[in-house]
Amino acid sequence: MVRLIFALLPLFLSEAALSQKKDTADRTGFNVTGIPVLNFNSDEGFGYGARVSFYSYARGGYNPYFYLIDTQISFTTGGKKEVFVFFDSPFLLGEGNRLTGEIRYQDNNLTPFYGLGHESTFIEALTKEEDASFINEDYYRFGRTRITAWLDYQRNLGSFRALAGLGMNHTDVSTLDGTTALQDDNLVSGKEGGFTNYLKFGLVYDTRDFEPAPNRGDWIDLLFEWSNKAIASDYNYRRLTLTQRHYFPLTDNLVLAQRLAFVQSWGDIPFYETAFIASTFRIEEGVGGAKSARGLLKNRYLGAVETFGNLELRWRLTDFRMAGQNLFLALSTFYDFGGAWNNLDDFSLDTLHGGQGGGVHVGWDENFIISIDAAKGEDVGLALYIGIGYLF
């Protein structure tokens, strides 16, 4: 694994040279960085594409930047195509006011679906042509084309930040040839796709000492989403998401990082929306997979009630220089878990599912980090995840 991560260094060196320093308040003007996108995870295969980031520092005095525009186009060997433009500015509307938004197009003709609730099953033999119980190689897959646009506004309120936002999602759902789990499930809502527009309100508490790789502090989000036909949504539902993260330094180079998330939905939420976890920055998919619970299949456990958590020990092994850059090498070990239920009455710790593993991380100038994590879980022999940054 160590050899693999160092083999990737040249691909990211241009980004490392231009990545944001821990203190950028003395920078002025405009900066553009462009890098190839290269990643891998066991759920989607190899990813490749290009990413261009535009940083404005204006007249100086802004940390980490006056605004950021992040653009990317990428493809994976697992059938996913994605284009997005992401915007973030902590100062455009004045100090203490943050504006964040994104426009994204995603087409994935092999999106996973295993059913809803804790009784959903994964029987690998159903996808193996050589097995007597074979049904379809893509039995646990469906097609999903999705366009999203959202905008969040945050304002400082003492030690907290208040958040208000709105979003528009349109999703096309298509079933694949042959019999699939989605076709066999007559109870799920949302097979016809449509709009899921929403209003979002929240409260944020953030005391992290350094966002990309915190050594101490807390980061807690409480978010409420309201989707209704009154705002041109095709569905009426409400969703509450609570995510708690804590970073505790055991020694100068050893950090215990912990995350716990809980999601509850009410109303007519379409099945595909249960895969997306609300956030104050990037919106990712779970429960299970590279962004939520490693060692579990992507989107393996979905439902009206979801939870997942991570306990990770991060050891900063050494600091060194290469090609004129300041780098560090870190190791980690972790345990992730997750579960989903159709209602809160079904919740039980006995129906949680876990994965465990370890990782190697190389960082440049503190905040640009390449991570390789490997995990083993109940449905996964050994899963590999290569990407940018720590999981949380």
PDB file of C-alpha atoms in Angstrom, residues 86-374:
ATOM      1  CA  PHE A  86     -18.893  24.186  -6.655  1.00  0.00           C
ATOM      2  CA  PHE A  87     -18.751  27.675  -5.119  1.00  0.00           C
ATOM      3  CA  ASP A  88     -17.763  28.756  -1.611  1.00  0.00           C
ATOM      4  CA  SER A  89     -17.107  32.192  -0.144  1.00  0.00           C
ATOM      5  CA  PRO A  90     -16.708  33.043   3.557  1.00  0.00           C
ATOM      6  CA  PHE A  91     -16.443  36.796   2.783  1.00  0.00           C
ATOM      7  CA  LEU A  92     -18.434  37.742  -0.343  1.00  0.00           C
ATOM      8  CA  LEU A  93     -21.367  38.945   1.797  1.00  0.00           C
ATOM      9  CA  GLY A  94     -19.147  40.335   4.546  1.00  0.00           C
ATOM     10  CA  GLU A  95     -17.231  38.763   7.422  1.00  0.00           C
ATOM     11  CA  GLY A  96     -19.311  36.293   9.423  1.00  0.00           C
ATOM     12  CA  ASN A  97     -21.434  35.397   6.395  1.00  0.00           C
ATOM     13  CA  ARG A  98     -20.751  32.349   4.230  1.00  0.00           C
ATOM     14  CA  LEU A  99     -22.282  31.460   0.870  1.00  0.00           C
ATOM     15  CA  THR A 100     -21.895  27.930  -0.525  1.00  0.00           C
ATOM     16  CA  GLY A 101     -23.539  26.313  -3.540  1.00  0.00           C
ATOM     17  CA  GLU A 102     -23.219  23.718  -6.255  1.00  0.00           C
ATOM     18  CA  ILE A 103     -24.586  22.662  -9.638  1.00  0.00           C
ATOM     19  CA  ARG A 104     -24.043  18.985 -10.467  1.00  0.00           C
ATOM     20  CA  TYR A 105     -24.948  16.540 -13.230  1.00  0.00           C
ATOM     21  CA  GLN A 106     -24.539  12.831 -12.537  1.00  0.00           C
ATOM     22  CA  ASP A 107     -25.351   9.843 -14.715  1.00  0.00           C
ATOM     23  CA  ASN A 108     -24.846   6.394 -13.207  1.00  0.00           C
ATOM     24  CA  ASN A 109     -26.277   3.421 -15.060  1.00  0.00           C
ATOM     25  CA  LEU A 110     -25.117   1.009 -12.333  1.00  0.00           C
ATOM     26  CA  THR A 111     -26.412   2.660  -9.144  1.00  0.00           C
ATOM     27  CA  PRO A 112     -26.702   0.115  -6.305  1.00  0.00           C
ATOM     28  CA  PHE A 113     -30.049  -0.731  -4.671  1.00  0.00           C
ATOM     29  CA  TYR A 114     -30.467  -3.570  -2.167  1.00  0.00           C
ATOM     30  CA  GLY A 115     -33.872  -2.669  -0.747  1.00  0.00           C
ATOM     31  CA  LEU A 116     -34.949  -0.554   2.222  1.00  0.00           C
ATOM     32  CA  GLY A 117     -34.755  -1.242   5.932  1.00  0.00           C
ATOM     33  CA  HIS A 118     -32.749  -3.641   8.071  1.00  0.00           C
ATOM     34  CA  GLU A 119     -34.240  -6.707   6.363  1.00  0.00           C
ATOM     35  CA  SER A 120     -32.786  -5.854   2.941  1.00  0.00           C
ATOM     36  CA  THR A 121     -30.635  -8.679   1.622  1.00  0.00           C
ATOM     37  CA  PHE A 122     -27.586  -9.157  -0.555  1.00  0.00           C
ATOM     38  CA  ILE A 123     -27.258 -12.618  -2.086  1.00  0.00           C
ATOM     39  CA  GLU A 124     -24.204 -12.567  -4.325  1.00  0.00           C
ATOM     40  CA  ALA A 125     -25.195 -15.831  -6.014  1.00  0.00           C
ATOM     41  CA  LEU A 126     -28.108 -14.036  -7.702  1.00  0.00           C
ATOM     42  CA  THR A 127     -25.558 -12.060  -9.759  1.00  0.00           C
ATOM     43  CA  LYS A 128     -23.280 -14.996 -10.687  1.00  0.00           C
ATOM     44  CA  GLU A 129     -24.132 -16.609 -14.016  1.00  0.00           C
ATOM     45  CA  GLU A 130     -22.426 -19.859 -13.059  1.00  0.00           C
ATOM     46  CA  ASP A 131     -24.642 -20.246  -9.978  1.00  0.00           C
ATOM     47  CA  ALA A 132     -27.897 -22.229 -10.090  1.00  0.00           C
ATOM     48  CA  SER A 133     -29.793 -19.357  -8.412  1.00  0.00           C
ATOM     49  CA  PHE A 134     -28.582 -16.755 -10.949  1.00  0.00           C
ATOM     50  CA  ILE A 135     -31.123 -14.072 -11.884  1.00  0.00           C
ATOM     51  CA  ASN A 136     -29.237 -11.119 -13.370  1.00  0.00           C
ATOM     52  CA  GLU A 137     -25.655  -9.843 -13.251  1.00  0.00           C
ATOM     53  CA  ASP A 138     -27.092  -6.390 -12.482  1.00  0.00           C
ATOM     54  CA  TYR A 139     -29.833  -7.584 -10.137  1.00  0.00           C
ATOM     55  CA  TYR A 140     -28.810  -5.029  -7.472  1.00  0.00           C
ATOM     56  CA  ARG A 141     -28.449  -2.109  -9.907  1.00  0.00           C
ATOM     57  CA  PHE A 142     -30.595   0.554 -11.575  1.00  0.00           C
ATOM     58  CA  GLY A 143     -30.020   3.611 -13.759  1.00  0.00           C
ATOM     59  CA  ARG A 144     -30.037   7.079 -12.179  1.00  0.00           C
ATOM     60  CA  THR A 145     -29.565  10.411 -13.942  1.00  0.00           C
ATOM     61  CA  ARG A 146     -29.607  13.361 -11.583  1.00  0.00           C
ATOM     62  CA  ILE A 147     -29.340  17.149 -11.856  1.00  0.00           C
ATOM     63  CA  THR A 148     -28.913  19.126  -8.638  1.00  0.00           C
ATOM     64  CA  ALA A 149     -28.551  22.791  -7.748  1.00  0.00           C
ATOM     65  CA  TRP A 150     -28.379  24.108  -4.200  1.00  0.00           C
ATOM     66  CA  LEU A 151     -27.376  27.229  -2.283  1.00  0.00           C
ATOM     67  CA  ASP A 152     -26.694  27.608   1.462  1.00  0.00           C
ATOM     68  CA  TYR A 153     -26.206  30.765   3.509  1.00  0.00           C
ATOM     69  CA  GLN A 154     -24.544  30.665   6.942  1.00  0.00           C
ATOM     70  CA  ARG A 155     -24.303  33.484   9.483  1.00  0.00           C
ATOM     71  CA  ASN A 156     -22.251  33.555  12.677  1.00  0.00           C
ATOM     72  CA  LEU A 157     -24.263  33.633  15.900  1.00  0.00           C
ATOM     73  CA  GLY A 158     -21.722  33.644  18.707  1.00  0.00           C
ATOM     74  CA  SER A 159     -20.171  30.176  18.912  1.00  0.00           C
ATOM     75  CA  PHE A 160     -22.703  28.819  16.407  1.00  0.00           C
ATOM     76  CA  ARG A 161     -23.657  29.404  12.788  1.00  0.00           C
ATOM     77  CA  ALA A 162     -27.248  29.533  11.574  1.00  0.00           C
ATOM     78  CA  LEU A 163     -27.930  28.067   8.135  1.00  0.00           C
ATOM     79  CA  ALA A 164     -30.694  28.600   5.582  1.00  0.00           C
ATOM     80  CA  GLY A 165     -30.696  27.081   2.120  1.00  0.00           C
ATOM     81  CA  LEU A 166     -32.674  25.781  -0.803  1.00  0.00           C
ATOM     82  CA  GLY A 167     -32.139  23.085  -3.385  1.00  0.00           C
ATOM     83  CA  MET A 168     -33.537  21.616  -6.576  1.00  0.00           C
ATOM     84  CA  ASN A 169     -33.056  17.983  -7.568  1.00  0.00           C
ATOM     85  CA  HIS A 170     -34.407  16.204 -10.612  1.00  0.00           C
ATOM     86  CA  THR A 171     -33.862  12.460 -10.913  1.00  0.00           C
ATOM     87  CA  ASP A 172     -34.624  10.088 -13.782  1.00  0.00           C
ATOM     88  CA  VAL A 173     -34.872   6.434 -12.758  1.00  0.00           C
ATOM     89  CA  SER A 174     -34.511   3.589 -15.245  1.00  0.00           C
ATOM     90  CA  THR A 175     -34.551  -0.151 -14.695  1.00  0.00           C
ATOM     91  CA  LEU A 176     -31.996  -2.316 -16.433  1.00  0.00           C
ATOM     92  CA  ASP A 177     -32.636  -5.280 -18.703  1.00  0.00           C
ATOM     93  CA  GLY A 178     -33.862  -8.381 -16.934  1.00  0.00           C
ATOM     94  CA  THR A 179     -35.203  -8.778 -13.415  1.00  0.00           C
ATOM     95  CA  THR A 180     -33.758  -6.467 -10.737  1.00  0.00           C
ATOM     96  CA  ALA A 181     -34.237  -5.871  -7.017  1.00  0.00           C
ATOM     97  CA  LEU A 182     -35.920  -2.538  -7.759  1.00  0.00           C
ATOM     98  CA  GLN A 183     -38.455  -4.194 -10.068  1.00  0.00           C
ATOM     99  CA  ASP A 184     -39.135  -6.874  -7.461  1.00  0.00           C
ATOM    100  CA  ASP A 185     -39.825  -4.319  -4.706  1.00  0.00           C
ATOM    101  CA  ASN A 186     -43.452  -3.207  -4.955  1.00  0.00           C
ATOM    102  CA  LEU A 187     -43.382  -1.031  -1.833  1.00  0.00           C
ATOM    103  CA  VAL A 188     -40.737   1.602  -2.588  1.00  0.00           C
ATOM    104  CA  SER A 189     -41.745   5.140  -3.512  1.00  0.00           C
ATOM    105  CA  GLY A 190     -40.053   7.038  -6.330  1.00  0.00           C
ATOM    106  CA  LYS A 191     -39.648   4.577  -9.205  1.00  0.00           C
ATOM    107  CA  GLU A 192     -41.010   7.246 -11.547  1.00  0.00           C
ATOM    108  CA  GLY A 193     -38.336   9.769 -10.493  1.00  0.00           C
ATOM    109  CA  GLY A 194     -39.116  13.487 -10.563  1.00  0.00           C
ATOM    110  CA  PHE A 195     -38.346  16.661  -8.627  1.00  0.00           C
ATOM    111  CA  THR A 196     -37.318  16.726  -4.957  1.00  0.00           C
ATOM    112  CA  ASN A 197     -36.974  20.442  -4.259  1.00  0.00           C
ATOM    113  CA  TYR A 198     -36.413  21.463  -0.647  1.00  0.00           C
ATOM    114  CA  LEU A 199     -35.806  24.224   1.868  1.00  0.00           C
ATOM    115  CA  LYS A 200     -33.080  23.641   4.454  1.00  0.00           C
ATOM    116  CA  PHE A 201     -32.522  25.130   7.911  1.00  0.00           C
ATOM    117  CA  GLY A 202     -29.817  24.288  10.395  1.00  0.00           C
ATOM    118  CA  LEU A 203     -27.445  25.062  13.211  1.00  0.00           C
ATOM    119  CA  VAL A 204     -23.679  24.440  13.086  1.00  0.00           C
ATOM    120  CA  TYR A 205     -21.105  24.269  15.891  1.00  0.00           C
ATOM    121  CA  ASP A 206     -17.495  24.152  14.676  1.00  0.00           C
ATOM    122  CA  THR A 207     -14.382  24.480  16.857  1.00  0.00           C
ATOM    123  CA  ARG A 208     -11.908  22.512  14.696  1.00  0.00           C
ATOM    124  CA  ASP A 209      -8.372  23.862  14.822  1.00  0.00           C
ATOM    125  CA  PHE A 210      -7.722  23.032  11.140  1.00  0.00           C
ATOM    126  CA  GLU A 211     -10.428  21.824   8.722  1.00  0.00           C
ATOM    127  CA  PRO A 212      -8.498  19.421   6.406  1.00  0.00           C
ATOM    128  CA  ALA A 213      -6.797  17.488   9.240  1.00  0.00           C
ATOM    129  CA  PRO A 214      -8.088  18.514  12.684  1.00  0.00           C
ATOM    130  CA  ASN A 215      -6.125  17.693  15.819  1.00  0.00           C
ATOM    131  CA  ARG A 216      -8.791  18.874  18.261  1.00  0.00           C
ATOM    132  CA  GLY A 217     -12.260  20.331  18.390  1.00  0.00           C
ATOM    133  CA  ASP A 218     -15.849  19.533  17.496  1.00  0.00           C
ATOM    134  CA  TRP A 219     -17.940  19.866  14.336  1.00  0.00           C
ATOM    135  CA  ILE A 220     -21.674  19.337  14.773  1.00  0.00           C
ATOM    136  CA  ASP A 221     -24.478  19.894  12.234  1.00  0.00           C
ATOM    137  CA  LEU A 222     -28.216  19.798  12.904  1.00  0.00           C
ATOM    138  CA  LEU A 223     -30.088  20.123   9.594  1.00  0.00           C
ATOM    139  CA  PHE A 224     -33.787  20.037   8.704  1.00  0.00           C
ATOM    140  CA  GLU A 225     -35.022  19.672   5.102  1.00  0.00           C
ATOM    141  CA  TRP A 226     -38.605  20.314   3.963  1.00  0.00           C
ATOM    142  CA  SER A 227     -39.724  19.068   0.542  1.00  0.00           C
ATOM    143  CA  ASN A 228     -43.270  19.805  -0.582  1.00  0.00           C
ATOM    144  CA  LYS A 229     -45.386  20.182  -3.700  1.00  0.00           C
ATOM    145  CA  ALA A 230     -45.861  23.829  -2.693  1.00  0.00           C
ATOM    146  CA  ILE A 231     -42.259  24.445  -3.864  1.00  0.00           C
ATOM    147  CA  ALA A 232     -42.644  22.379  -7.063  1.00  0.00           C
ATOM    148  CA  SER A 233     -41.463  19.089  -5.570  1.00  0.00           C
ATOM    149  CA  ASP A 234     -43.159  15.882  -6.699  1.00  0.00           C
ATOM    150  CA  TYR A 235     -42.943  14.504  -3.146  1.00  0.00           C
ATOM    151  CA  ASN A 236     -43.925  15.636   0.349  1.00  0.00           C
ATOM    152  CA  TYR A 237     -41.406  14.695   3.032  1.00  0.00           C
ATOM    153  CA  ARG A 238     -39.276  16.046   5.873  1.00  0.00           C
ATOM    154  CA  ARG A 239     -35.814  14.947   6.923  1.00  0.00           C
ATOM    155  CA  LEU A 240     -33.710  15.615  10.025  1.00  0.00           C
ATOM    156  CA  THR A 241     -29.941  14.979   9.955  1.00  0.00           C
ATOM    157  CA  LEU A 242     -27.667  15.213  12.994  1.00  0.00           C
ATOM    158  CA  THR A 243     -23.928  14.697  12.461  1.00  0.00           C
ATOM    159  CA  GLN A 244     -21.475  14.912  15.363  1.00  0.00           C
ATOM    160  CA  ARG A 245     -17.692  14.801  14.954  1.00  0.00           C
ATOM    161  CA  HIS A 246     -15.021  15.042  17.641  1.00  0.00           C
ATOM    162  CA  TYR A 247     -11.219  15.188  17.398  1.00  0.00           C
ATOM    163  CA  PHE A 248      -9.155  14.398  20.498  1.00  0.00           C
ATOM    164  CA  PRO A 249      -5.324  14.585  20.620  1.00  0.00           C
ATOM    165  CA  LEU A 250      -3.856  11.656  22.556  1.00  0.00           C
ATOM    166  CA  THR A 251      -0.280  12.852  21.950  1.00  0.00           C
ATOM    167  CA  ASP A 252       1.367  15.439  19.703  1.00  0.00           C
ATOM    168  CA  ASN A 253       1.128  13.103  16.695  1.00  0.00           C
ATOM    169  CA  LEU A 254      -1.755  10.790  17.616  1.00  0.00           C
ATOM    170  CA  VAL A 255      -5.398  11.857  17.167  1.00  0.00           C
ATOM    171  CA  LEU A 256      -8.591   9.969  17.919  1.00  0.00           C
ATOM    172  CA  ALA A 257     -11.280  11.061  15.433  1.00  0.00           C
ATOM    173  CA  GLN A 258     -14.919  10.079  15.865  1.00  0.00           C
ATOM    174  CA  ARG A 259     -18.106  10.676  13.852  1.00  0.00           C
ATOM    175  CA  LEU A 260     -21.724   9.707  14.493  1.00  0.00           C
ATOM    176  CA  ALA A 261     -24.652  10.519  12.188  1.00  0.00           C
ATOM    177  CA  PHE A 262     -28.381   9.985  12.590  1.00  0.00           C
ATOM    178  CA  VAL A 263     -31.019  10.593   9.899  1.00  0.00           C
ATOM    179  CA  GLN A 264     -34.801  10.359  10.143  1.00  0.00           C
ATOM    180  CA  SER A 265     -37.289  11.020   7.350  1.00  0.00           C
ATOM    181  CA  TRP A 266     -41.060  11.408   7.470  1.00  0.00           C
ATOM    182  CA  GLY A 267     -43.558  11.338   4.628  1.00  0.00           C
ATOM    183  CA  ASP A 268     -43.282  10.239   1.015  1.00  0.00           C
ATOM    184  CA  ILE A 269     -39.516  10.279   0.509  1.00  0.00           C
ATOM    185  CA  PRO A 270     -38.433   8.574  -2.749  1.00  0.00           C
ATOM    186  CA  PHE A 271     -36.077   5.645  -2.290  1.00  0.00           C
ATOM    187  CA  TYR A 272     -33.181   7.277  -4.157  1.00  0.00           C
ATOM    188  CA  GLU A 273     -33.158  10.316  -1.837  1.00  0.00           C
ATOM    189  CA  THR A 274     -32.457   8.114   1.188  1.00  0.00           C
ATOM    190  CA  ALA A 275     -28.971   7.560  -0.272  1.00  0.00           C
ATOM    191  CA  PHE A 276     -27.929  11.216   0.156  1.00  0.00           C
ATOM    192  CA  ILE A 277     -26.685  12.569   3.491  1.00  0.00           C
ATOM    193  CA  ALA A 278     -27.334  16.273   4.134  1.00  0.00           C
ATOM    194  CA  SER A 279     -24.285  18.369   5.009  1.00  0.00           C
ATOM    195  CA  THR A 280     -23.110  21.962   5.374  1.00  0.00           C
ATOM    196  CA  PHE A 281     -20.407  21.577   2.708  1.00  0.00           C
ATOM    197  CA  ARG A 282     -20.350  18.555   0.391  1.00  0.00           C
ATOM    198  CA  ILE A 283     -23.347  16.242  -0.028  1.00  0.00           C
ATOM    199  CA  GLU A 284     -22.266  12.590  -0.173  1.00  0.00           C
ATOM    200  CA  GLU A 285     -23.901   9.158  -0.447  1.00  0.00           C
ATOM    201  CA  GLY A 286     -24.316   6.511   2.311  1.00  0.00           C
ATOM    202  CA  VAL A 287     -25.010   4.333   4.291  1.00  0.00           C
ATOM    203  CA  GLY A 288     -22.114   2.178   3.248  1.00  0.00           C
ATOM    204  CA  GLY A 289     -19.177   2.864   0.977  1.00  0.00           C
ATOM    205  CA  ALA A 290     -16.242   5.240   0.632  1.00  0.00           C
ATOM    206  CA  LYS A 291     -17.950   8.314   2.130  1.00  0.00           C
ATOM    207  CA  SER A 292     -19.881   6.815   5.056  1.00  0.00           C
ATOM    208  CA  ALA A 293     -18.996   3.303   6.249  1.00  0.00           C
ATOM    209  CA  ARG A 294     -15.988   1.592   4.707  1.00  0.00           C
ATOM    210  CA  GLY A 295     -16.181  -2.174   4.489  1.00  0.00           C
ATOM    211  CA  LEU A 296     -19.888  -2.027   3.638  1.00  0.00           C
ATOM    212  CA  LEU A 297     -21.183  -1.994   0.084  1.00  0.00           C
ATOM    213  CA  LYS A 298     -22.124   1.450  -1.215  1.00  0.00           C
ATOM    214  CA  ASN A 299     -25.732   2.360  -0.296  1.00  0.00           C
ATOM    215  CA  ARG A 300     -26.113  -1.075   1.271  1.00  0.00           C
ATOM    216  CA  TYR A 301     -28.417   0.063   4.094  1.00  0.00           C
ATOM    217  CA  LEU A 302     -31.031   2.726   3.293  1.00  0.00           C
ATOM    218  CA  GLY A 303     -34.319   3.639   4.909  1.00  0.00           C
ATOM    219  CA  ALA A 304     -36.440   6.250   6.660  1.00  0.00           C
ATOM    220  CA  VAL A 305     -34.123   5.925   9.672  1.00  0.00           C
ATOM    221  CA  GLU A 306     -30.368   5.670   9.127  1.00  0.00           C
ATOM    222  CA  THR A 307     -27.273   5.860  11.259  1.00  0.00           C
ATOM    223  CA  PHE A 308     -23.560   5.419  10.699  1.00  0.00           C
ATOM    224  CA  GLY A 309     -20.411   6.068  12.655  1.00  0.00           C
ATOM    225  CA  ASN A 310     -16.639   6.025  12.446  1.00  0.00           C
ATOM    226  CA  LEU A 311     -13.917   5.617  15.055  1.00  0.00           C
ATOM    227  CA  GLU A 312     -10.462   6.330  13.628  1.00  0.00           C
ATOM    228  CA  LEU A 313      -7.000   6.519  15.175  1.00  0.00           C
ATOM    229  CA  ARG A 314      -4.649   8.748  13.117  1.00  0.00           C
ATOM    230  CA  TRP A 315      -0.900   8.578  13.680  1.00  0.00           C
ATOM    231  CA  ARG A 316       1.330  11.179  12.033  1.00  0.00           C
ATOM    232  CA  LEU A 317       4.397   9.047  11.509  1.00  0.00           C
ATOM    233  CA  THR A 318       6.943  11.464  10.027  1.00  0.00           C
ATOM    234  CA  ASP A 319       7.477  14.773   8.209  1.00  0.00           C
ATOM    235  CA  PHE A 320       9.871  15.032   5.258  1.00  0.00           C
ATOM    236  CA  ARG A 321      10.656  16.927   2.034  1.00  0.00           C
ATOM    237  CA  MET A 322      10.382  15.712  -1.564  1.00  0.00           C
ATOM    238  CA  ALA A 323      10.708  17.700  -4.816  1.00  0.00           C
ATOM    239  CA  GLY A 324      10.905  20.900  -2.786  1.00  0.00           C
ATOM    240  CA  GLN A 325       7.626  20.201  -1.007  1.00  0.00           C
ATOM    241  CA  ASN A 326       6.839  19.751   2.683  1.00  0.00           C
ATOM    242  CA  LEU A 327       5.149  16.384   3.143  1.00  0.00           C
ATOM    243  CA  PHE A 328       4.016  14.134   5.946  1.00  0.00           C
ATOM    244  CA  LEU A 329       3.206  10.442   6.201  1.00  0.00           C
ATOM    245  CA  ALA A 330       0.380   9.232   8.429  1.00  0.00           C
ATOM    246  CA  LEU A 331      -1.159   5.863   9.238  1.00  0.00           C
ATOM    247  CA  SER A 332      -4.650   5.121  10.506  1.00  0.00           C
ATOM    248  CA  THR A 333      -6.783   2.296  11.780  1.00  0.00           C
ATOM    249  CA  PHE A 334     -10.567   2.484  11.963  1.00  0.00           C
ATOM    250  CA  TYR A 335     -13.873   0.824  12.671  1.00  0.00           C
ATOM    251  CA  ASP A 336     -16.966   1.961  10.738  1.00  0.00           C
ATOM    252  CA  PHE A 337     -20.574   0.891  11.151  1.00  0.00           C
ATOM    253  CA  GLY A 338     -24.016   1.653   9.774  1.00  0.00           C
ATOM    254  CA  GLY A 339     -27.615   0.535   9.573  1.00  0.00           C
ATOM    255  CA  ALA A 340     -31.071   1.505   8.318  1.00  0.00           C
ATOM    256  CA  TRP A 341     -34.675   0.841   9.309  1.00  0.00           C
ATOM    257  CA  ASN A 342     -38.097   1.654   7.884  1.00  0.00           C
ATOM    258  CA  ASN A 343     -39.222   3.278  11.141  1.00  0.00           C
ATOM    259  CA  LEU A 344     -37.751   4.178  14.507  1.00  0.00           C
ATOM    260  CA  ASP A 345     -39.550   1.313  16.270  1.00  0.00           C
ATOM    261  CA  ASP A 346     -37.412  -1.147  14.288  1.00  0.00           C
ATOM    262  CA  PHE A 347     -34.146   0.406  15.491  1.00  0.00           C
ATOM    263  CA  SER A 348     -31.837  -2.043  17.224  1.00  0.00           C
ATOM    264  CA  LEU A 349     -28.111  -2.088  17.876  1.00  0.00           C
ATOM    265  CA  ASP A 350     -28.195  -5.774  16.948  1.00  0.00           C
ATOM    266  CA  THR A 351     -28.964  -4.842  13.335  1.00  0.00           C
ATOM    267  CA  LEU A 352     -25.932  -2.580  12.868  1.00  0.00           C
ATOM    268  CA  HIS A 353     -23.245  -3.735  10.431  1.00  0.00           C
ATOM    269  CA  GLY A 354     -19.546  -2.956  10.600  1.00  0.00           C
ATOM    270  CA  GLY A 355     -16.261  -2.870   8.755  1.00  0.00           C
ATOM    271  CA  GLN A 356     -12.700  -2.404   9.955  1.00  0.00           C
ATOM    272  CA  GLY A 357      -9.410  -1.571   8.326  1.00  0.00           C
ATOM    273  CA  GLY A 358      -6.482   0.796   8.032  1.00  0.00           C
ATOM    274  CA  GLY A 359      -5.050   3.499   5.841  1.00  0.00           C
ATOM    275  CA  VAL A 360      -1.957   5.290   4.586  1.00  0.00           C
ATOM    276  CA  HIS A 361      -2.047   9.059   4.057  1.00  0.00           C
ATOM    277  CA  VAL A 362       0.455  11.441   2.457  1.00  0.00           C
ATOM    278  CA  GLY A 363      -0.075  15.189   2.914  1.00  0.00           C
ATOM    279  CA  TRP A 364       1.418  18.293   1.314  1.00  0.00           C
ATOM    280  CA  ASP A 365       1.529  21.635   3.131  1.00  0.00           C
ATOM    281  CA  GLU A 366      -0.849  20.235   5.744  1.00  0.00           C
ATOM    282  CA  ASN A 367      -4.110  20.449   3.803  1.00  0.00           C
ATOM    283  CA  PHE A 368      -3.721  18.411   0.587  1.00  0.00           C
ATOM    284  CA  ILE A 369      -3.901  14.734   1.523  1.00  0.00           C
ATOM    285  CA  ILE A 370      -3.935  11.550  -0.561  1.00  0.00           C
ATOM    286  CA  SER A 371      -5.555   8.664   1.296  1.00  0.00           C
ATOM    287  CA  ILE A 372      -5.573   4.933   0.641  1.00  0.00           C
ATOM    288  CA  ASP A 373      -7.888   2.993   2.932  1.00  0.00           C
ATOM    289  CA  ALA A 374      -8.513  -0.752   2.952  1.00  0.00           C
TER     290      ALA A 374
END
